[in-house]
PDB file of C-alpha atoms in Angstrom:
ATOM      1  CA  MET A   7      15.266  85.750 -14.692  1.00  0.00           C
ATOM      2  CA  HIS A   8      17.958  83.865 -16.598  1.00  0.00           C
ATOM      3  CA  LEU A   9      15.363  81.695 -18.355  1.00  0.00           C
ATOM      4  CA  PHE A  10      13.359  84.790 -19.201  1.00  0.00           C
ATOM      5  CA  SER A  11      16.402  86.377 -20.836  1.00  0.00           C
ATOM      6  CA  THR A  12      16.797  83.280 -23.018  1.00  0.00           C
ATOM      7  CA  LEU A  13      13.111  83.368 -23.993  1.00  0.00           C
ATOM      8  CA  PHE A  14      13.503  87.071 -24.787  1.00  0.00           C
ATOM      9  CA  ALA A  15      16.581  86.362 -26.938  1.00  0.00           C
ATOM     10  CA  GLY A  16      14.671  83.707 -28.907  1.00  0.00           C
ATOM     11  CA  LEU A  17      11.684  85.986 -29.404  1.00  0.00           C
ATOM     12  CA  LEU A  18      13.928  88.853 -30.487  1.00  0.00           C
ATOM     13  CA  PHE A  19      15.750  86.597 -32.945  1.00  0.00           C
ATOM     14  CA  GLY A  20      12.513  85.342 -34.526  1.00  0.00           C
ATOM     15  CA  THR A  21      11.028  88.835 -34.718  1.00  0.00           C
ATOM     16  CA  GLY A  22      14.203  90.079 -36.388  1.00  0.00           C
ATOM     17  CA  LEU A  23      14.010  87.267 -38.937  1.00  0.00           C
ATOM     18  CA  ILE A  24      10.376  88.133 -39.766  1.00  0.00           C
ATOM     19  CA  LEU A  25      10.858  91.916 -39.905  1.00  0.00           C
ATOM     20  CA  SER A  26      13.986  91.586 -42.048  1.00  0.00           C
ATOM     21  CA  GLY A  27      12.364  89.283 -44.616  1.00  0.00           C
ATOM     22  CA  MET A  28      14.718  86.351 -43.871  1.00  0.00           C
ATOM     23  CA  ALA A  29      11.713  84.208 -42.918  1.00  0.00           C
ATOM     24  CA  ASN A  30      10.466  84.482 -46.504  1.00  0.00           C
ATOM     25  CA  PRO A  31      12.278  81.883 -48.651  1.00  0.00           C
ATOM     26  CA  ALA A  32      11.317  83.767 -51.841  1.00  0.00           C
ATOM     27  CA  LYS A  33      13.256  86.802 -50.589  1.00  0.00           C
ATOM     28  CA  VAL A  34      16.274  84.666 -49.683  1.00  0.00           C
ATOM     29  CA  GLN A  35      16.317  83.005 -53.101  1.00  0.00           C
ATOM     30  CA  ASN A  36      15.927  86.367 -54.820  1.00  0.00           C
ATOM     31  CA  PHE A  37      18.967  87.641 -52.935  1.00  0.00           C
ATOM     32  CA  LEU A  38      20.841  84.629 -54.284  1.00  0.00           C
ATOM     33  CA  ASP A  39      19.542  85.217 -57.827  1.00  0.00           C
ATOM     34  CA  LEU A  40      22.017  87.831 -59.053  1.00  0.00           C
ATOM     35  CA  PHE A  41      21.109  87.286 -62.707  1.00  0.00           C
ATOM     36  CA  GLY A  42      17.331  87.179 -62.240  1.00  0.00           C
ATOM     37  CA  THR A  43      14.911  88.865 -59.855  1.00  0.00           C
ATOM     38  CA  TRP A  44      17.676  90.120 -57.566  1.00  0.00           C
ATOM     39  CA  ASP A  45      16.601  91.585 -54.205  1.00  0.00           C
ATOM     40  CA  PRO A  46      19.603  92.975 -52.274  1.00  0.00           C
ATOM     41  CA  SER A  47      17.670  93.212 -48.954  1.00  0.00           C
ATOM     42  CA  LEU A  48      19.507  90.332 -47.290  1.00  0.00           C
ATOM     43  CA  ALA A  49      22.813  92.181 -47.437  1.00  0.00           C
ATOM     44  CA  PHE A  50      21.138  94.757 -45.184  1.00  0.00           C
ATOM     45  CA  VAL A  51      20.035  92.040 -42.743  1.00  0.00           C
ATOM     46  CA  MET A  52      23.583  90.817 -42.365  1.00  0.00           C
ATOM     47  CA  GLY A  53      24.900  94.388 -42.221  1.00  0.00           C
ATOM     48  CA  GLY A  54      22.375  95.383 -39.542  1.00  0.00           C
ATOM     49  CA  ALA A  55      23.114  92.273 -37.490  1.00  0.00           C
ATOM     50  CA  ILE A  56      26.905  92.694 -37.624  1.00  0.00           C
ATOM     51  CA  MET A  57      26.662  96.434 -36.875  1.00  0.00           C
ATOM     52  CA  VAL A  58      25.037  95.526 -33.536  1.00  0.00           C
ATOM     53  CA  THR A  59      26.823  92.235 -32.799  1.00  0.00           C
ATOM     54  CA  MET A  60      30.400  93.379 -33.394  1.00  0.00           C
ATOM     55  CA  PRO A  61      30.451  96.302 -30.907  1.00  0.00           C
ATOM     56  CA  GLY A  62      28.051  94.406 -28.610  1.00  0.00           C
ATOM     57  CA  PHE A  63      30.315  91.353 -28.364  1.00  0.00           C
ATOM     58  CA  TRP A  64      33.319  93.606 -27.797  1.00  0.00           C
ATOM     59  CA  LEU A  65      31.573  95.368 -24.899  1.00  0.00           C
ATOM     60  CA  VAL A  66      30.254  92.135 -23.355  1.00  0.00           C
ATOM     61  CA  GLN A  67      33.688  90.525 -23.413  1.00  0.00           C
ATOM     62  CA  LYS A  68      35.095  93.318 -21.281  1.00  0.00           C
ATOM     63  CA  ARG A  69      33.385  91.426 -18.461  1.00  0.00           C
ATOM     64  CA  THR A  70      35.113  88.326 -17.135  1.00  0.00           C
ATOM     65  CA  THR A  71      31.885  86.294 -16.906  1.00  0.00           C
ATOM     66  CA  PRO A  72      28.368  86.500 -18.357  1.00  0.00           C
ATOM     67  CA  LEU A  73      25.540  87.708 -16.063  1.00  0.00           C
ATOM     68  CA  PHE A  74      23.951  84.344 -15.258  1.00  0.00           C
ATOM     69  CA  HIS A  75      26.726  81.878 -15.934  1.00  0.00           C
ATOM     70  CA  ASP A  76      30.263  81.171 -14.708  1.00  0.00           C
ATOM     71  CA  ALA A  77      32.100  81.397 -18.037  1.00  0.00           C
ATOM     72  CA  PHE A  78      31.887  82.370 -21.711  1.00  0.00           C
ATOM     73  CA  HIS A  79      31.560  79.466 -24.139  1.00  0.00           C
ATOM     74  CA  LEU A  80      33.221  80.787 -27.268  1.00  0.00           C
ATOM     75  CA  PRO A  81      34.578  78.665 -30.111  1.00  0.00           C
ATOM     76  CA  THR A  82      38.336  78.399 -29.765  1.00  0.00           C
ATOM     77  CA  ARG A  83      39.327  76.536 -32.930  1.00  0.00           C
ATOM     78  CA  THR A  84      41.311  78.406 -35.544  1.00  0.00           C
ATOM     79  CA  ASP A  85      42.325  75.536 -37.849  1.00  0.00           C
ATOM     80  CA  PHE A  86      40.772  74.880 -41.254  1.00  0.00           C
ATOM     81  CA  ASP A  87      39.625  71.354 -41.929  1.00  0.00           C
ATOM     82  CA  ALA A  88      37.743  69.555 -44.675  1.00  0.00           C
ATOM     83  CA  LYS A  89      34.649  69.229 -42.451  1.00  0.00           C
ATOM     84  CA  LEU A  90      34.289  73.001 -42.193  1.00  0.00           C
ATOM     85  CA  VAL A  91      34.481  73.563 -45.940  1.00  0.00           C
ATOM     86  CA  VAL A  92      32.463  70.494 -47.023  1.00  0.00           C
ATOM     87  CA  GLY A  93      29.846  71.218 -44.343  1.00  0.00           C
ATOM     88  CA  ALA A  94      29.489  74.881 -45.323  1.00  0.00           C
ATOM     89  CA  ALA A  95      29.353  73.995 -49.041  1.00  0.00           C
ATOM     90  CA  THR A  96      26.633  71.376 -48.390  1.00  0.00           C
ATOM     91  CA  PHE A  97      24.695  73.801 -46.227  1.00  0.00           C
ATOM     92  CA  GLY A  98      24.839  76.456 -48.963  1.00  0.00           C
ATOM     93  CA  ILE A  99      23.409  74.084 -51.586  1.00  0.00           C
ATOM     94  CA  GLY A 100      20.474  73.231 -49.314  1.00  0.00           C
ATOM     95  CA  TRP A 101      19.957  76.908 -48.436  1.00  0.00           C
ATOM     96  CA  GLY A 102      19.808  77.800 -52.125  1.00  0.00           C
ATOM     97  CA  LEU A 103      17.432  74.934 -52.974  1.00  0.00           C
ATOM     98  CA  GLY A 104      14.847  75.715 -50.316  1.00  0.00           C
ATOM     99  CA  GLY A 105      15.523  79.333 -49.343  1.00  0.00           C
ATOM    100  CA  PHE A 106      15.437  78.199 -45.711  1.00  0.00           C
ATOM    101  CA  CYS A 107      18.210  78.024 -43.114  1.00  0.00           C
ATOM    102  CA  PRO A 108      17.571  76.665 -39.592  1.00  0.00           C
ATOM    103  CA  GLY A 109      16.415  79.863 -37.787  1.00  0.00           C
ATOM    104  CA  PRO A 110      13.933  81.088 -40.407  1.00  0.00           C
ATOM    105  CA  ALA A 111      12.578  77.561 -40.943  1.00  0.00           C
ATOM    106  CA  LEU A 112      11.770  77.109 -37.236  1.00  0.00           C
ATOM    107  CA  THR A 113      10.360  80.636 -36.983  1.00  0.00           C
ATOM    108  CA  SER A 114       8.091  79.762 -39.942  1.00  0.00           C
ATOM    109  CA  LEU A 115       6.681  76.613 -38.323  1.00  0.00           C
ATOM    110  CA  PRO A 116       3.616  78.367 -36.786  1.00  0.00           C
ATOM    111  CA  LEU A 117       2.843  79.923 -40.199  1.00  0.00           C
ATOM    112  CA  ALA A 118       2.108  76.362 -41.310  1.00  0.00           C
ATOM    113  CA  ALA A 119       3.119  76.548 -44.984  1.00  0.00           C
ATOM    114  CA  SER A 120       3.005  72.948 -46.249  1.00  0.00           C
ATOM    115  CA  GLY A 121       6.608  73.090 -47.499  1.00  0.00           C
ATOM    116  CA  THR A 122       7.871  73.940 -44.000  1.00  0.00           C
ATOM    117  CA  PHE A 123       6.464  70.640 -42.723  1.00  0.00           C
ATOM    118  CA  PHE A 124       8.668  68.821 -45.228  1.00  0.00           C
ATOM    119  CA  PHE A 125      11.759  70.951 -44.658  1.00  0.00           C
ATOM    120  CA  ILE A 126      11.967  70.894 -40.842  1.00  0.00           C
ATOM    121  CA  PRO A 127      11.778  67.113 -40.192  1.00  0.00           C
ATOM    122  CA  SER A 128      14.352  66.548 -42.974  1.00  0.00           C
ATOM    123  CA  MET A 129      16.611  69.186 -41.434  1.00  0.00           C
ATOM    124  CA  LEU A 130      16.407  67.506 -38.014  1.00  0.00           C
ATOM    125  CA  VAL A 131      17.197  64.122 -39.604  1.00  0.00           C
ATOM    126  CA  GLY A 132      20.164  65.694 -41.419  1.00  0.00           C
ATOM    127  CA  MET A 133      21.467  67.114 -38.135  1.00  0.00           C
ATOM    128  CA  MET A 134      21.133  63.784 -36.330  1.00  0.00           C
ATOM    129  CA  LEU A 135      22.876  61.985 -39.210  1.00  0.00           C
ATOM    130  CA  ALA A 136      25.796  64.423 -38.990  1.00  0.00           C
ATOM    131  CA  LYS A 137      26.029  63.975 -35.205  1.00  0.00           C
ATOM    132  CA  TYR A 138      25.778  60.194 -35.546  1.00  0.00           C
ATOM    133  CA  SER A 139      28.483  59.985 -38.221  1.00  0.00           C
ATOM    134  CA  ALA A 140      30.772  62.313 -36.218  1.00  0.00           C
ATOM    135  CA  ALA A 141      30.330  60.053 -33.170  1.00  0.00           C
ATOM    136  CA  ARG A 142      31.131  56.963 -35.278  1.00  0.00           C
ATOM    137  CA  LEU A 143      34.224  58.550 -36.814  1.00  0.00           C
ATOM    138  CA  SER A 144      35.648  59.704 -33.483  1.00  0.00           C
ATOM    139  CA  LYS A 145      35.407  56.143 -32.125  1.00  0.00           C
ATOM    140  CA  THR A 146      37.488  54.583 -34.891  1.00  0.00           C
TER     141      THR A 146
ATOM    142  CA  MET B  10       8.780  85.882 -58.562  1.00  0.00           C
ATOM    143  CA  GLU B  11       9.945  89.361 -57.571  1.00  0.00           C
ATOM    144  CA  THR B  12      10.074  90.537 -53.972  1.00  0.00           C
ATOM    145  CA  GLU B  13      10.137  94.129 -52.805  1.00  0.00           C
ATOM    146  CA  PHE B  14      13.515  95.652 -51.854  1.00  0.00           C
ATOM    147  CA  THR B  15      13.188  96.509 -48.137  1.00  0.00           C
ATOM    148  CA  PRO B  16      16.463  98.127 -46.978  1.00  0.00           C
ATOM    149  CA  PHE B  17      15.087  99.735 -43.794  1.00  0.00           C
ATOM    150  CA  ALA B  18      13.027  96.812 -42.505  1.00  0.00           C
ATOM    151  CA  SER B  19      15.911  94.468 -43.310  1.00  0.00           C
ATOM    152  CA  LEU B  20      18.491  96.654 -41.560  1.00  0.00           C
ATOM    153  CA  LEU B  21      16.240  96.997 -38.497  1.00  0.00           C
ATOM    154  CA  GLY B  22      15.401  93.281 -38.473  1.00  0.00           C
ATOM    155  CA  GLY B  23      19.116  92.509 -38.737  1.00  0.00           C
ATOM    156  CA  GLY B  24      19.681  94.837 -35.764  1.00  0.00           C
ATOM    157  CA  LEU B  25      17.182  92.811 -33.697  1.00  0.00           C
ATOM    158  CA  ILE B  26      18.999  89.591 -34.628  1.00  0.00           C
ATOM    159  CA  GLY B  27      22.239  91.247 -33.470  1.00  0.00           C
ATOM    160  CA  LEU B  28      20.585  92.369 -30.221  1.00  0.00           C
ATOM    161  CA  SER B  29      19.483  88.794 -29.609  1.00  0.00           C
ATOM    162  CA  ALA B  30      23.031  87.510 -30.158  1.00  0.00           C
ATOM    163  CA  VAL B  31      24.441  90.121 -27.772  1.00  0.00           C
ATOM    164  CA  THR B  32      21.763  89.267 -25.159  1.00  0.00           C
ATOM    165  CA  LEU B  33      22.616  85.572 -25.297  1.00  0.00           C
ATOM    166  CA  LEU B  34      26.352  86.212 -24.952  1.00  0.00           C
ATOM    167  CA  ALA B  35      25.877  88.772 -22.147  1.00  0.00           C
ATOM    168  CA  THR B  36      23.550  86.567 -20.097  1.00  0.00           C
ATOM    169  CA  HIS B  37      24.763  83.025 -20.762  1.00  0.00           C
ATOM    170  CA  GLY B  38      28.054  83.397 -22.585  1.00  0.00           C
ATOM    171  CA  ARG B  39      26.684  81.488 -25.564  1.00  0.00           C
ATOM    172  CA  ILE B  40      26.890  82.075 -29.308  1.00  0.00           C
ATOM    173  CA  ALA B  41      23.482  82.508 -30.985  1.00  0.00           C
ATOM    174  CA  GLY B  42      24.021  79.841 -33.617  1.00  0.00           C
ATOM    175  CA  ILE B  43      20.673  78.278 -34.424  1.00  0.00           C
ATOM    176  CA  SER B  44      22.042  75.054 -35.924  1.00  0.00           C
ATOM    177  CA  GLY B  45      24.167  74.567 -32.801  1.00  0.00           C
ATOM    178  CA  ILE B  46      21.287  75.294 -30.416  1.00  0.00           C
ATOM    179  CA  VAL B  47      18.989  72.868 -32.272  1.00  0.00           C
ATOM    180  CA  SER B  48      21.532  70.093 -32.775  1.00  0.00           C
ATOM    181  CA  ARG B  49      22.583  70.141 -29.102  1.00  0.00           C
ATOM    182  CA  VAL B  50      19.047  69.164 -28.037  1.00  0.00           C
ATOM    183  CA  LEU B  51      18.940  66.300 -30.583  1.00  0.00           C
ATOM    184  CA  PRO B  52      20.174  62.716 -30.125  1.00  0.00           C
ATOM    185  CA  PRO B  53      22.738  61.194 -30.130  1.00  0.00           C
ATOM    186  CA  SER B  54      24.672  62.894 -27.291  1.00  0.00           C
ATOM    187  CA  VAL B  55      22.020  65.327 -26.028  1.00  0.00           C
ATOM    188  CA  ASP B  56      23.597  68.198 -24.077  1.00  0.00           C
ATOM    189  CA  LYS B  57      21.667  67.647 -20.825  1.00  0.00           C
ATOM    190  CA  ALA B  58      23.108  70.655 -18.998  1.00  0.00           C
ATOM    191  CA  GLY B  59      22.196  73.021 -21.821  1.00  0.00           C
ATOM    192  CA  LEU B  60      18.845  71.389 -22.607  1.00  0.00           C
ATOM    193  CA  PRO B  61      16.493  73.809 -20.727  1.00  0.00           C
ATOM    194  CA  GLN B  62      18.231  76.868 -22.230  1.00  0.00           C
ATOM    195  CA  GLY B  63      18.101  75.438 -25.734  1.00  0.00           C
ATOM    196  CA  ILE B  64      14.436  74.483 -25.495  1.00  0.00           C
ATOM    197  CA  ILE B  65      13.457  77.879 -24.067  1.00  0.00           C
ATOM    198  CA  PHE B  66      15.342  79.765 -26.791  1.00  0.00           C
ATOM    199  CA  LEU B  67      13.547  77.663 -29.416  1.00  0.00           C
ATOM    200  CA  ILE B  68      10.167  78.340 -27.754  1.00  0.00           C
ATOM    201  CA  GLY B  69      10.940  82.061 -28.005  1.00  0.00           C
ATOM    202  CA  LEU B  70      11.757  81.605 -31.694  1.00  0.00           C
ATOM    203  CA  LEU B  71       8.470  79.756 -32.274  1.00  0.00           C
ATOM    204  CA  LEU B  72       6.474  82.457 -30.457  1.00  0.00           C
ATOM    205  CA  ALA B  73       7.737  85.242 -32.733  1.00  0.00           C
ATOM    206  CA  ALA B  74       5.292  84.649 -35.613  1.00  0.00           C
ATOM    207  CA  PRO B  75       2.182  84.379 -33.355  1.00  0.00           C
ATOM    208  CA  LEU B  76       3.265  87.539 -31.501  1.00  0.00           C
ATOM    209  CA  TRP B  77       3.772  89.301 -34.853  1.00  0.00           C
ATOM    210  CA  PHE B  78       0.241  88.307 -35.823  1.00  0.00           C
ATOM    211  CA  VAL B  79      -1.211  89.619 -32.542  1.00  0.00           C
ATOM    212  CA  LEU B  80       0.656  92.935 -32.758  1.00  0.00           C
ATOM    213  CA  THR B  81       0.239  93.706 -36.451  1.00  0.00           C
ATOM    214  CA  GLY B  82      -3.035  91.897 -37.199  1.00  0.00           C
ATOM    215  CA  ALA B  83      -1.482  90.151 -40.203  1.00  0.00           C
ATOM    216  CA  ALA B  84       0.569  86.995 -40.677  1.00  0.00           C
ATOM    217  CA  PRO B  85       4.154  87.579 -41.883  1.00  0.00           C
ATOM    218  CA  VAL B  86       4.416  87.457 -45.678  1.00  0.00           C
ATOM    219  CA  GLN B  87       6.087  84.311 -46.926  1.00  0.00           C
ATOM    220  CA  ILE B  88       6.252  82.229 -50.089  1.00  0.00           C
ATOM    221  CA  VAL B  89       7.481  78.664 -49.518  1.00  0.00           C
ATOM    222  CA  SER B  90       8.028  76.288 -52.420  1.00  0.00           C
ATOM    223  CA  SER B  91       5.409  73.567 -52.689  1.00  0.00           C
ATOM    224  CA  ASN B  92       7.911  71.173 -54.290  1.00  0.00           C
ATOM    225  CA  GLU B  93       8.001  68.617 -51.483  1.00  0.00           C
ATOM    226  CA  LEU B  94      10.901  66.518 -52.782  1.00  0.00           C
ATOM    227  CA  LEU B  95      13.024  69.651 -53.246  1.00  0.00           C
ATOM    228  CA  LEU B  96      12.320  70.748 -49.668  1.00  0.00           C
ATOM    229  CA  VAL B  97      13.144  67.310 -48.249  1.00  0.00           C
ATOM    230  CA  ILE B  98      16.510  67.347 -50.051  1.00  0.00           C
ATOM    231  CA  ALA B  99      17.100  70.972 -49.013  1.00  0.00           C
ATOM    232  CA  GLY B 100      16.316  70.143 -45.375  1.00  0.00           C
ATOM    233  CA  LEU B 101      18.666  67.154 -45.309  1.00  0.00           C
ATOM    234  CA  LEU B 102      21.520  69.197 -46.833  1.00  0.00           C
ATOM    235  CA  VAL B 103      20.943  72.182 -44.511  1.00  0.00           C
ATOM    236  CA  GLY B 104      20.780  69.988 -41.412  1.00  0.00           C
ATOM    237  CA  PHE B 105      23.733  67.762 -42.297  1.00  0.00           C
ATOM    238  CA  GLY B 106      25.903  70.581 -43.651  1.00  0.00           C
ATOM    239  CA  SER B 107      25.336  73.006 -40.781  1.00  0.00           C
ATOM    240  CA  VAL B 108      26.266  70.410 -38.143  1.00  0.00           C
ATOM    241  CA  LEU B 109      29.267  69.073 -40.110  1.00  0.00           C
ATOM    242  CA  GLY B 110      30.526  72.632 -40.699  1.00  0.00           C
ATOM    243  CA  ASN B 111      29.781  73.738 -37.116  1.00  0.00           C
ATOM    244  CA  GLY B 112      27.410  76.551 -38.030  1.00  0.00           C
ATOM    245  CA  CYS B 113      24.924  78.245 -40.307  1.00  0.00           C
ATOM    246  CA  THR B 114      23.976  81.791 -41.293  1.00  0.00           C
ATOM    247  CA  SER B 115      23.666  82.886 -37.647  1.00  0.00           C
ATOM    248  CA  GLY B 116      26.621  81.146 -35.975  1.00  0.00           C
ATOM    249  CA  HIS B 117      29.151  81.702 -38.768  1.00  0.00           C
ATOM    250  CA  GLY B 118      27.520  84.519 -40.758  1.00  0.00           C
ATOM    251  CA  VAL B 119      26.604  86.859 -37.910  1.00  0.00           C
ATOM    252  CA  CYS B 120      28.360  85.828 -34.670  1.00  0.00           C
ATOM    253  CA  GLY B 121      31.525  84.376 -36.208  1.00  0.00           C
ATOM    254  CA  ILE B 122      32.149  87.285 -38.556  1.00  0.00           C
ATOM    255  CA  SER B 123      31.498  89.715 -35.694  1.00  0.00           C
ATOM    256  CA  ARG B 124      34.194  87.956 -33.648  1.00  0.00           C
ATOM    257  CA  GLY B 125      36.581  88.094 -36.591  1.00  0.00           C
ATOM    258  CA  SER B 126      36.830  84.285 -36.681  1.00  0.00           C
ATOM    259  CA  ALA B 127      38.781  83.134 -39.736  1.00  0.00           C
ATOM    260  CA  ARG B 128      36.916  79.789 -39.738  1.00  0.00           C
ATOM    261  CA  SER B 129      33.567  81.574 -39.837  1.00  0.00           C
ATOM    262  CA  ILE B 130      34.643  83.961 -42.582  1.00  0.00           C
ATOM    263  CA  ALA B 131      35.820  80.987 -44.675  1.00  0.00           C
ATOM    264  CA  ALA B 132      32.570  79.099 -43.969  1.00  0.00           C
ATOM    265  CA  THR B 133      30.397  82.117 -44.864  1.00  0.00           C
ATOM    266  CA  ILE B 134      32.220  82.699 -48.161  1.00  0.00           C
ATOM    267  CA  THR B 135      31.861  78.977 -48.935  1.00  0.00           C
ATOM    268  CA  PHE B 136      28.127  78.662 -48.226  1.00  0.00           C
ATOM    269  CA  MET B 137      27.349  81.962 -49.965  1.00  0.00           C
ATOM    270  CA  ALA B 138      29.235  80.757 -53.048  1.00  0.00           C
ATOM    271  CA  THR B 139      27.482  77.368 -53.249  1.00  0.00           C
ATOM    272  CA  ALA B 140      24.089  79.002 -52.537  1.00  0.00           C
ATOM    273  CA  PHE B 141      24.561  81.533 -55.383  1.00  0.00           C
ATOM    274  CA  VAL B 142      25.609  78.749 -57.753  1.00  0.00           C
ATOM    275  CA  THR B 143      22.688  76.523 -56.660  1.00  0.00           C
ATOM    276  CA  VAL B 144      20.082  79.221 -57.307  1.00  0.00           C
ATOM    277  CA  PHE B 145      21.710  80.051 -60.643  1.00  0.00           C
ATOM    278  CA  VAL B 146      21.619  76.421 -61.745  1.00  0.00           C
ATOM    279  CA  LEU B 147      18.082  75.899 -60.429  1.00  0.00           C
ATOM    280  CA  ARG B 148      16.516  79.033 -61.912  1.00  0.00           C
ATOM    281  CA  HIS B 149      18.511  79.647 -65.082  1.00  0.00           C
ATOM    282  CA  ILE B 150      19.548  76.170 -66.206  1.00  0.00           C
ATOM    283  CA  VAL B 151      17.149  73.560 -64.757  1.00  0.00           C
ATOM    284  CA  TRP B 152      13.995  75.705 -64.819  1.00  0.00           C
ATOM    285  CA  GLY B 153      15.400  78.280 -67.241  1.00  0.00           C
TER     286      GLY B 153
END
């Protein structure tokens, strides 16, 4: 049952990305193109998601534990560091260049656009490089 | 190339993404951050305890497009750039940046903002700003 709920969550997430237009890089880049072919749709995706997530999270956290697990795993950090800002800035440049972020890219894999086959392996390499360099830095 | 403004489909699709995030928190107490879920199943330091959950969530994500095709009879509309070098660079930056900054559009943009996390709000403003600038430079200066 608990594995099924995770599968359901993944399926729901991917379906939401497709229905909303987030899985179409052209639509993402048009949202980011204020001075060109601007398409404001993505603001509605974020709005729709937050309208459900904000009250949903509030309700869920009235429980002391999740349904199938012994504790909530929520981020606890509140400090600002250079990694957060540099990481987010780097991510934004890549997102603008390709119109893909991790969820939509993976959801697009079965659609087999040739560009996706170049984006996803590079993204996985980028992630491993970041993990590897973080591991190296924490040792020194 | 222009794309059609789709406020209702986008709002509804966003709602489904939110429902997924709430489901994951309610059942497993986890944040639906895709970069986090993917990077935790990658080496080095694979999260062995969370591995089955991560893989199953990703399988669900990968099944969405085939299911869409079965239910609607048409593949989801999508235009992906065919500039391979651009996509390789974009992928590297997205992967590296999302792990370094502890999140992407889902973890910071949806879940973090919904929790009122100051770190996530700062991250979202930052990646939105660099993404807007990148598209401006790409479309109006480089290719302009």
